[in-house]
Tab-separated table of C-alpha atoms and ligand atoms in Angstrom:
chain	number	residue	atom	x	y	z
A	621	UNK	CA	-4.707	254.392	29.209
A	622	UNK	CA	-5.615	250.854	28.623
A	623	UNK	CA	-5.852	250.838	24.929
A	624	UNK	CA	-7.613	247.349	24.670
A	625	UNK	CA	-10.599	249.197	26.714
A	626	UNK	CA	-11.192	249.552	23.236
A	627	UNK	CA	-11.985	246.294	21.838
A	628	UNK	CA	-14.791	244.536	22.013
A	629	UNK	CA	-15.927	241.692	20.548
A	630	UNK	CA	-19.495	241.036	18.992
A	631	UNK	CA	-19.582	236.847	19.341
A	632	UNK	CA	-22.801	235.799	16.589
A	633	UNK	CA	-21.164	232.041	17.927
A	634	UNK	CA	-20.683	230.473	13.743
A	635	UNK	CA	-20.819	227.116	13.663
A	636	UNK	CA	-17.833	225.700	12.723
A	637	UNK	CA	-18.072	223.075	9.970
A	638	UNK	CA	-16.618	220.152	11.098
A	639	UNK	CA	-13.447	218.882	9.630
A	640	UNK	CA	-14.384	215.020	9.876
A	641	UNK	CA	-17.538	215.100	8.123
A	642	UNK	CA	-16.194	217.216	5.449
A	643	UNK	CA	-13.569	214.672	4.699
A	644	UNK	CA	-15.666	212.206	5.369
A	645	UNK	CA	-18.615	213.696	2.688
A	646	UNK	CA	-15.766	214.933	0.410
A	647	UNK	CA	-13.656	212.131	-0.103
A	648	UNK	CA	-17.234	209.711	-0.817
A	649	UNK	CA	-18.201	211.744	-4.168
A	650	UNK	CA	-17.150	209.858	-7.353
A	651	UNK	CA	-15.425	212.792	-8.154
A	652	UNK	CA	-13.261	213.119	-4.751
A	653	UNK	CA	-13.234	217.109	-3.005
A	654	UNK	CA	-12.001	218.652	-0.299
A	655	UNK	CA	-12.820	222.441	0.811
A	656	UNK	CA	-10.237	224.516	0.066
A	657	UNK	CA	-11.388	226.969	3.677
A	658	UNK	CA	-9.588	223.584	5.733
A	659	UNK	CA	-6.132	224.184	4.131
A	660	UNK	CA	-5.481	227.379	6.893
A	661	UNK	CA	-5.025	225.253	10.554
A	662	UNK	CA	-1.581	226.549	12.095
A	663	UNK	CA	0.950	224.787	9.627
A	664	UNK	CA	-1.141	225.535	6.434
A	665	UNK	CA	-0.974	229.293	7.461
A	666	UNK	CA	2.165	229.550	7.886
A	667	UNK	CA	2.557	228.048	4.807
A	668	UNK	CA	0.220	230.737	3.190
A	669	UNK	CA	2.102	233.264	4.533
A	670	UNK	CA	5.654	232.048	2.567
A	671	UNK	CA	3.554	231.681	-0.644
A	672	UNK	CA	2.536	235.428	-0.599
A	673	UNK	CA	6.285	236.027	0.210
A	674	UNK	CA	7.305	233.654	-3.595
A	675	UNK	CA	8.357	235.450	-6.550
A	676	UNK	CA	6.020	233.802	-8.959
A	677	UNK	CA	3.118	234.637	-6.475
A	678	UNK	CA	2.367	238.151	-7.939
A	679	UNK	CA	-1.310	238.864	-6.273
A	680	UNK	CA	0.182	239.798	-2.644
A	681	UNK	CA	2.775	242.250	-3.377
A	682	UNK	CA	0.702	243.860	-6.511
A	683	UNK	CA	-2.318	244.211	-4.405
A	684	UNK	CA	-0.055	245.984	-1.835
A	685	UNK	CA	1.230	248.090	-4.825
A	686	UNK	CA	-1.971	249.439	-5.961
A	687	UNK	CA	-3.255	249.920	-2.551
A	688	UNK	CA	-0.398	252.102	-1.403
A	689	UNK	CA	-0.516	254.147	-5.178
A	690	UNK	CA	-4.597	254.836	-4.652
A	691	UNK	CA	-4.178	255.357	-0.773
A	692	UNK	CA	-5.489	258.813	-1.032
A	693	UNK	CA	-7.832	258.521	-3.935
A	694	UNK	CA	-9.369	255.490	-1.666
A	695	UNK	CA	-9.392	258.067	1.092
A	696	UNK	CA	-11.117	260.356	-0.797
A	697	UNK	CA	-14.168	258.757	-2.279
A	698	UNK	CA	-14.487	256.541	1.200
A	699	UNK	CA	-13.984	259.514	2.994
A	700	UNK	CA	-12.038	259.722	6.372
A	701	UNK	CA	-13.248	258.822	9.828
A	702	UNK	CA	-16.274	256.297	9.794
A	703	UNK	CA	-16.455	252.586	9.808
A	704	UNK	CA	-13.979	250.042	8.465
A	705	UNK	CA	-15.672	246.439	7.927
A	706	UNK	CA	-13.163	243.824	7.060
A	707	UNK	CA	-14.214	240.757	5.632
A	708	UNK	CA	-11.244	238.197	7.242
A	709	UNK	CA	-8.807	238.988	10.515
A	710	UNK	CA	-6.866	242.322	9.238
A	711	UNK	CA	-3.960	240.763	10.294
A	712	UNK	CA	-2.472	241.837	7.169
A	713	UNK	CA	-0.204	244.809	6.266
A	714	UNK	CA	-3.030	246.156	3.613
A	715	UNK	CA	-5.110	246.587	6.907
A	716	UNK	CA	-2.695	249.012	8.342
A	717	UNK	CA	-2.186	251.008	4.766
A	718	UNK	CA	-6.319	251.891	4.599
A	719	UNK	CA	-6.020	252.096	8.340
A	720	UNK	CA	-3.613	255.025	7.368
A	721	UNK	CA	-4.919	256.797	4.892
A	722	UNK	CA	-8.663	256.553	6.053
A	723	UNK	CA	-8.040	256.856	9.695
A	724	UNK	CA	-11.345	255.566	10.576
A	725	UNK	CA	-13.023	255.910	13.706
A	726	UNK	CA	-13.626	252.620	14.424
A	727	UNK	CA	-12.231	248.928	12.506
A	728	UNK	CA	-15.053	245.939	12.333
A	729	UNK	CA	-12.712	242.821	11.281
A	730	UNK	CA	-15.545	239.511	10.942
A	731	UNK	CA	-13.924	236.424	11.099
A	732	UNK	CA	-14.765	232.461	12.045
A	733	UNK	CA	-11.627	232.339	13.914
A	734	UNK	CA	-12.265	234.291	17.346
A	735	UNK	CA	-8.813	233.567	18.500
A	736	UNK	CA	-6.805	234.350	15.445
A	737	UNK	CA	-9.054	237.543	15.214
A	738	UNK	CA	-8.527	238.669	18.716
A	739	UNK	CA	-4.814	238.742	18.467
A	740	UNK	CA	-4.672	240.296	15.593
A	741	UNK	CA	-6.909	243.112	17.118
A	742	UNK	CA	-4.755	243.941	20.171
A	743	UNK	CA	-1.645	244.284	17.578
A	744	UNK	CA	-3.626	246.584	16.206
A	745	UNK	CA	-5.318	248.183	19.410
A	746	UNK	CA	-1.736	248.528	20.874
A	747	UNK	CA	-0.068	250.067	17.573
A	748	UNK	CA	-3.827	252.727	17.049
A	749	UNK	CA	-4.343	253.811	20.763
A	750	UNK	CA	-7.095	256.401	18.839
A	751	UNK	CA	-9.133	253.329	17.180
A	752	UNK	CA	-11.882	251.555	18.425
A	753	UNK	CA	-11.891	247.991	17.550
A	754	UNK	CA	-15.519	246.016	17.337
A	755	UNK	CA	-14.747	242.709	16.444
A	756	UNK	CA	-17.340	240.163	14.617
A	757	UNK	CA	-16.863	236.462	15.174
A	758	UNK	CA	-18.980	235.459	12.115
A	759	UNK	CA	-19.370	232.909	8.839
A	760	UNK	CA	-19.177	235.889	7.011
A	761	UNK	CA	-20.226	233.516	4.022
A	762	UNK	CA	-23.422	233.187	5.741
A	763	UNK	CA	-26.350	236.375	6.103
A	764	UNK	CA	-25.588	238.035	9.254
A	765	UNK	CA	-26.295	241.501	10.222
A	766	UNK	CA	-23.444	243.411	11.273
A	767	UNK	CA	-23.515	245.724	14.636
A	768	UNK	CA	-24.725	249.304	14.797
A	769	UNK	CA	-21.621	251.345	16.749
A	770	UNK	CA	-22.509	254.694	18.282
A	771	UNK	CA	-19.030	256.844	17.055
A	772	UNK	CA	-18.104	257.391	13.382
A	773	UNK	CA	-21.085	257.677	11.772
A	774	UNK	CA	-22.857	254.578	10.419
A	775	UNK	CA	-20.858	255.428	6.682
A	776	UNK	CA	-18.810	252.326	6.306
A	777	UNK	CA	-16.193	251.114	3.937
A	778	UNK	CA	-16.321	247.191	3.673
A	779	UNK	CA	-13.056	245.750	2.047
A	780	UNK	CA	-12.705	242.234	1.048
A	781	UNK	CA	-9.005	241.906	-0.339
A	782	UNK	CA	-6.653	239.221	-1.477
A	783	UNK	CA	-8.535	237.996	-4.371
A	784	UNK	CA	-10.193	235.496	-1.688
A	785	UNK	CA	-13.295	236.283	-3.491
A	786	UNK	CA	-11.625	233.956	-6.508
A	787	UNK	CA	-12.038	231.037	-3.884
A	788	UNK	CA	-16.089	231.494	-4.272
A	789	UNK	CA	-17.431	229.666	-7.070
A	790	UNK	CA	-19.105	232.311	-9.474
A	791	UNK	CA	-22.729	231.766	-8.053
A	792	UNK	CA	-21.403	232.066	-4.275
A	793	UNK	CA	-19.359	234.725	-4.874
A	794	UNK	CA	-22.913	236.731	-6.370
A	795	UNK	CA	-24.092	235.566	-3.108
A	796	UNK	CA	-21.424	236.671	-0.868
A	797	UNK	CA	-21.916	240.330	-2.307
A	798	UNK	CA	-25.305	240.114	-2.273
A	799	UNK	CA	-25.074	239.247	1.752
A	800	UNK	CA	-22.101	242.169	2.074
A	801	UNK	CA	-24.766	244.732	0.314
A	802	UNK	CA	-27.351	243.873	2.751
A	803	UNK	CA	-25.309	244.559	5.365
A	804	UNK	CA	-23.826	248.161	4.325
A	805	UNK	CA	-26.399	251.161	3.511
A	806	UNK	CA	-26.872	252.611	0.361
A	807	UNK	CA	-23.746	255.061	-0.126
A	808	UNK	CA	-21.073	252.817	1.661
A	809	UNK	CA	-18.379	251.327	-0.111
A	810	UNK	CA	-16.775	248.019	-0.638
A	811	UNK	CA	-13.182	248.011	-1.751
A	812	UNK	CA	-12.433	244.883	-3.447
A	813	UNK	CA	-9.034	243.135	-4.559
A	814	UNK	CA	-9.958	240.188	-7.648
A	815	UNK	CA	-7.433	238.851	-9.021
A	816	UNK	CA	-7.457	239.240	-13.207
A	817	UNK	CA	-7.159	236.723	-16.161
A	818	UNK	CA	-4.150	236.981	-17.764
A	819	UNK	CA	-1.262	234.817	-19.911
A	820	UNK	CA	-1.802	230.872	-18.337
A	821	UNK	CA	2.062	230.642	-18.116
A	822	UNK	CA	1.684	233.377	-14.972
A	823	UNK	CA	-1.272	232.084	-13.418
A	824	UNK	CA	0.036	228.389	-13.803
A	825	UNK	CA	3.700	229.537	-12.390
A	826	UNK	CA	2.237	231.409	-9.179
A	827	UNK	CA	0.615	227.981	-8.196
A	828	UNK	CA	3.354	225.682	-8.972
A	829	UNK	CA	6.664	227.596	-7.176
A	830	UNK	CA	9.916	226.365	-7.792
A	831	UNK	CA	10.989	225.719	-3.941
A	832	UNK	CA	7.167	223.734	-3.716
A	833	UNK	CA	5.503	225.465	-1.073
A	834	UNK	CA	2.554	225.090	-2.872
A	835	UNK	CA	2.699	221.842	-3.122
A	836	UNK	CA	3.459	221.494	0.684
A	837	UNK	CA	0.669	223.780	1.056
A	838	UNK	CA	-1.874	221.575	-0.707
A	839	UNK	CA	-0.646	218.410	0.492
A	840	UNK	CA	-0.590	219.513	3.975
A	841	UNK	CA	-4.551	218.732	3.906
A	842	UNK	CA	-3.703	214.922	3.579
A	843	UNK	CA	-1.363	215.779	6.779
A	844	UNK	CA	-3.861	217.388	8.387
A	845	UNK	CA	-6.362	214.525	7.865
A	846	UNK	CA	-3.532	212.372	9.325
A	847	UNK	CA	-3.297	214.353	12.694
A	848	UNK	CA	-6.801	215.287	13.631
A	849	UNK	CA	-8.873	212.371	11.983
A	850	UNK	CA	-5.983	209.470	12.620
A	851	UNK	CA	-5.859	208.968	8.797
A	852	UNK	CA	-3.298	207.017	7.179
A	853	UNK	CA	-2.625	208.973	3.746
A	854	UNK	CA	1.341	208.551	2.390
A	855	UNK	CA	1.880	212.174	1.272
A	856	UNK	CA	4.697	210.462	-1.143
A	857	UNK	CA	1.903	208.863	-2.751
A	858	UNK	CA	0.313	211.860	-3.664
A	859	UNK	CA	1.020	214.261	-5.776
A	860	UNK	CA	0.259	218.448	-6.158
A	861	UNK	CA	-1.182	219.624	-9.438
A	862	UNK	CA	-2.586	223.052	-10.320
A	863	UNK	CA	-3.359	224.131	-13.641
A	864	UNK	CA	-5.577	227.066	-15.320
A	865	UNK	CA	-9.109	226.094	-16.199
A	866	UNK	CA	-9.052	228.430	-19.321
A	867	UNK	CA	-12.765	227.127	-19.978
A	868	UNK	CA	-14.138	227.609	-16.616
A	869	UNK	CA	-11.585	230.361	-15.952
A	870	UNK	CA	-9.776	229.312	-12.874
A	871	UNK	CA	-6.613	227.489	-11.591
A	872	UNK	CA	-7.738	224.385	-10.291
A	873	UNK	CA	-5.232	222.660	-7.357
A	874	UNK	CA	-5.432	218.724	-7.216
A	875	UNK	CA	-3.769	216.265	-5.475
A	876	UNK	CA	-3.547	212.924	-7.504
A	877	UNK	CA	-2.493	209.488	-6.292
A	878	UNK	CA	0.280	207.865	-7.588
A	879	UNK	CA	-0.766	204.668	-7.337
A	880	UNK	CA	-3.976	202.647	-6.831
A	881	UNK	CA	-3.978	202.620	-2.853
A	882	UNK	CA	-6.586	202.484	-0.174
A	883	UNK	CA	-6.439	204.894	2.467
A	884	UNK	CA	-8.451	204.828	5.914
A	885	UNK	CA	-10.198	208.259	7.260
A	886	UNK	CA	-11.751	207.973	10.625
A	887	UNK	CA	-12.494	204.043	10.428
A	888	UNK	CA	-13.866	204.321	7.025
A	889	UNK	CA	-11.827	202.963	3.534
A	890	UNK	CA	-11.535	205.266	0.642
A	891	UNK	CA	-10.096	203.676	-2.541
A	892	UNK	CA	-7.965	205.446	-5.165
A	893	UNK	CA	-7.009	204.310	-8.294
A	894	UNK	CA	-3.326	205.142	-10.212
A	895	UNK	CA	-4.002	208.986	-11.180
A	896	UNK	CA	-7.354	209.854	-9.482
A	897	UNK	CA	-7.311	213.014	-7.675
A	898	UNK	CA	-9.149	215.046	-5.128
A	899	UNK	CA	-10.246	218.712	-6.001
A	900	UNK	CA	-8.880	220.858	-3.304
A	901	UNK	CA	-9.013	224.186	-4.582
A	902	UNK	CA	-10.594	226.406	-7.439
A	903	UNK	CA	-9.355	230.073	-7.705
A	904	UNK	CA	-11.473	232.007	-10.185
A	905	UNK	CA	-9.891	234.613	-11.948
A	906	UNK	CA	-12.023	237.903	-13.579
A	907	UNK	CA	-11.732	240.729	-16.449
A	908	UNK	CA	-12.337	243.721	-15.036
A	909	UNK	CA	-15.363	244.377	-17.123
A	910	UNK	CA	-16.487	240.305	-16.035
A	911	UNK	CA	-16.386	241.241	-12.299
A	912	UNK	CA	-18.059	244.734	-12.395
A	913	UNK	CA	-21.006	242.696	-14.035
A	914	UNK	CA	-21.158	240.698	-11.209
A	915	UNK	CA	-21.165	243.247	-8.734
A	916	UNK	CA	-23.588	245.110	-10.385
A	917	UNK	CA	-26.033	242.450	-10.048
A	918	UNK	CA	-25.284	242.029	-6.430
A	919	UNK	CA	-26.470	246.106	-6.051
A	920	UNK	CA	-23.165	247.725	-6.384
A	921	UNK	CA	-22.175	250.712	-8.492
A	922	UNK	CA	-18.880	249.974	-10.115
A	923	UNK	CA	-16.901	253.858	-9.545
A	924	UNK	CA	-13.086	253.250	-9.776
A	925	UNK	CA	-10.753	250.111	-10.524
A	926	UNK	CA	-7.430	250.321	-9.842
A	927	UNK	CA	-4.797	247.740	-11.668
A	928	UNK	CA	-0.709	247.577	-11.888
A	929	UNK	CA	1.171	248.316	-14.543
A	930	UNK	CA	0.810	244.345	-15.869
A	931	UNK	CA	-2.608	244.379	-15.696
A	932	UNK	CA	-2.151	241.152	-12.973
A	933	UNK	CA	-4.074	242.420	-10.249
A	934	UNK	CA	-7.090	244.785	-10.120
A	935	UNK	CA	-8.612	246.578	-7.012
A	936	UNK	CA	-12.390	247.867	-7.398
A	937	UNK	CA	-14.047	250.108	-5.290
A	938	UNK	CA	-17.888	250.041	-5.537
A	939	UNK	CA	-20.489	251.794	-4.220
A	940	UNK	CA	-23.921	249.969	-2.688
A	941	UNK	CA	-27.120	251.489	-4.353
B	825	LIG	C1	-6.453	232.733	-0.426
B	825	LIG	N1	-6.554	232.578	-1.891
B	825	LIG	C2	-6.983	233.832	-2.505
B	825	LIG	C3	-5.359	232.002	-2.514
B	825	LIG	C4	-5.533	231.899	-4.044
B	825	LIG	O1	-4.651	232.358	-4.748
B	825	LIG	O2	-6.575	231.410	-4.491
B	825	LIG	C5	-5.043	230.609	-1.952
B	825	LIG	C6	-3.882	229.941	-2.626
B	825	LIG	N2	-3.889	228.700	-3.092
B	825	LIG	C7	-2.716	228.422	-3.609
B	825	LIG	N3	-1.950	229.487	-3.529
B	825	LIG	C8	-2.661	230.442	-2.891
């Protein structure tokens, strides 16, 4: 049987936010920004992808940890069969482990990217003849609603891992789960993986590796600019720096000129003096006790967390009132 007779794809057509003007309205602000969602074109992911594999980047592997420990305690209070939502492509191995344990009837991944979804879904369609596949090309940022299916019930489980909720300033991140508990019933589930505060000298290693794939992740936005919007930045004039925020509680990634310089973005002149930087990334970190707050105001029941051994990483499952 033709197993990808079992994908389809539910296109709400996002609109993609365009790289030039982003740059463009980014780099006028006196203090200079970039969004951090512009980092993943094909080189940055691949670059992603070695930074889960460093040592000193503890969230990927710990996730994976607690996720494989509370497999069947997940399974349990989620229940089996029904509807896995994804938040992102499920191109990841922690797909596969709830995929496993839950063995739903049918997996919703939502993503911008209908490509990048897509071929993650016939990986997945080829490896789970058994699974229906309804795929959501969607700014899940944005309010959406998200498609009825006929099999499995309309009990979902939504899951949302990877800390990428720590890339949401506080305020959009209430408003993210405030949009994901519109979109699930009351009952359903959303199994969330935030990653925790803990000693600076952990958080401030993970984003400043040794071998500097980090900072070839970060600057690779200047290279980026470079390629699509015939920029002329020197990435040896610039320079990665991430630190933790203890006051705002998050590691904040930079990249600061070296030297006063003037660089040109799609016909337009940006000046930088010696040491000014441009805000690429914020990564908010939580307490436990900090984040089920926040979800509690979105309309979520806090019912089990899950954390490692170190306390790094903590996985919540919560239940929409
Ligand atoms: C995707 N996101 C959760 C990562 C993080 O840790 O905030 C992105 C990242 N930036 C630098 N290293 C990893």
């Amino acid at each position: 049987m033709n197993t990808l007779a079992k994908l389809r794809l539910h296109d709400l057509a996002p609109e993609q936010e365009d790289f030039r003007t982003a740059v463009l309205e980014g780099l006028a602000k006196p203090h200079k920004s970039l969004p951090c969602k512009f980092f993943y074109d094909d080189v940055g992911s691949a670059l992603f992808d070695r930074i889960c594999e460093l040592p000193e980047y503890y969230p990927t592997r710990t996730e994976i940890g607690i996720l494989t420990e509370a497999a069947s305690e997940i399974a349990a209070l989620a229940g089996r069969g029904g509807v896995l939502v994804e938040y992102g492509s499920g191109s990841s191995l922690k797909t596969r482990l709830l995929l496993d344990a839950l063995a739903p009837d049918v997996y919703m991944p939502i993503d911008i990217s209908r490509q990048h979804m897509l071929g993650a879904c016939h990986a997945l369609a080829r490896d789970y003849p058994a699974l229906h596949l309804m795929a959501v090309c969607a700014d899940y940022t944005r309010p959406f609603t998200l498609p009825r299916v006929a099999r499995g019930g309309q009990r979902r489980l939504a899951f949302f891992p990877g800390s990428s909720i720590g890339n949401f300033a506080p305020l959009e991140a209430l408003r993210f789960l405030k949009n994901v508990a519109q979109q699930l019933d009351p009952g359903d589930g959303l199994l969330i993986g935030v990653d925790l505060k803990k000693d600076p000298a952990i958080l401030n290693a993970a984003y400043n590796d040794a071998a500097g794939v980090t900072a070839a992740f970060n600057l690779n936005l200047l290279a980026r600019c470079n390629r699509e919007l015939g920029a002329d930045f020197d990435p040896d004039a610039f320079a990665h720096r991430a630190f933790y925020n203890a006051a705002a509680g998050r590691i904040e990634m930079h990249l600061d000129s070296l030297r006063a310089q003037t660089v040109r973005v799609a016909g337009q002149r940006f000046a930088f003096s010696a040491g000014e930087s441009i805000h690429t990334e914020n990564s908010y970190k939580y307490r436990p006790d900090e984040f089920r707050h926040l979800a509690t105001q979105a309309g979520f029941a806090p019912v089990q967390t899950w954390t490692d051994a170190a306390d790094l990483f903590g996985v919540l499952y919560l239940r929409r009132l």
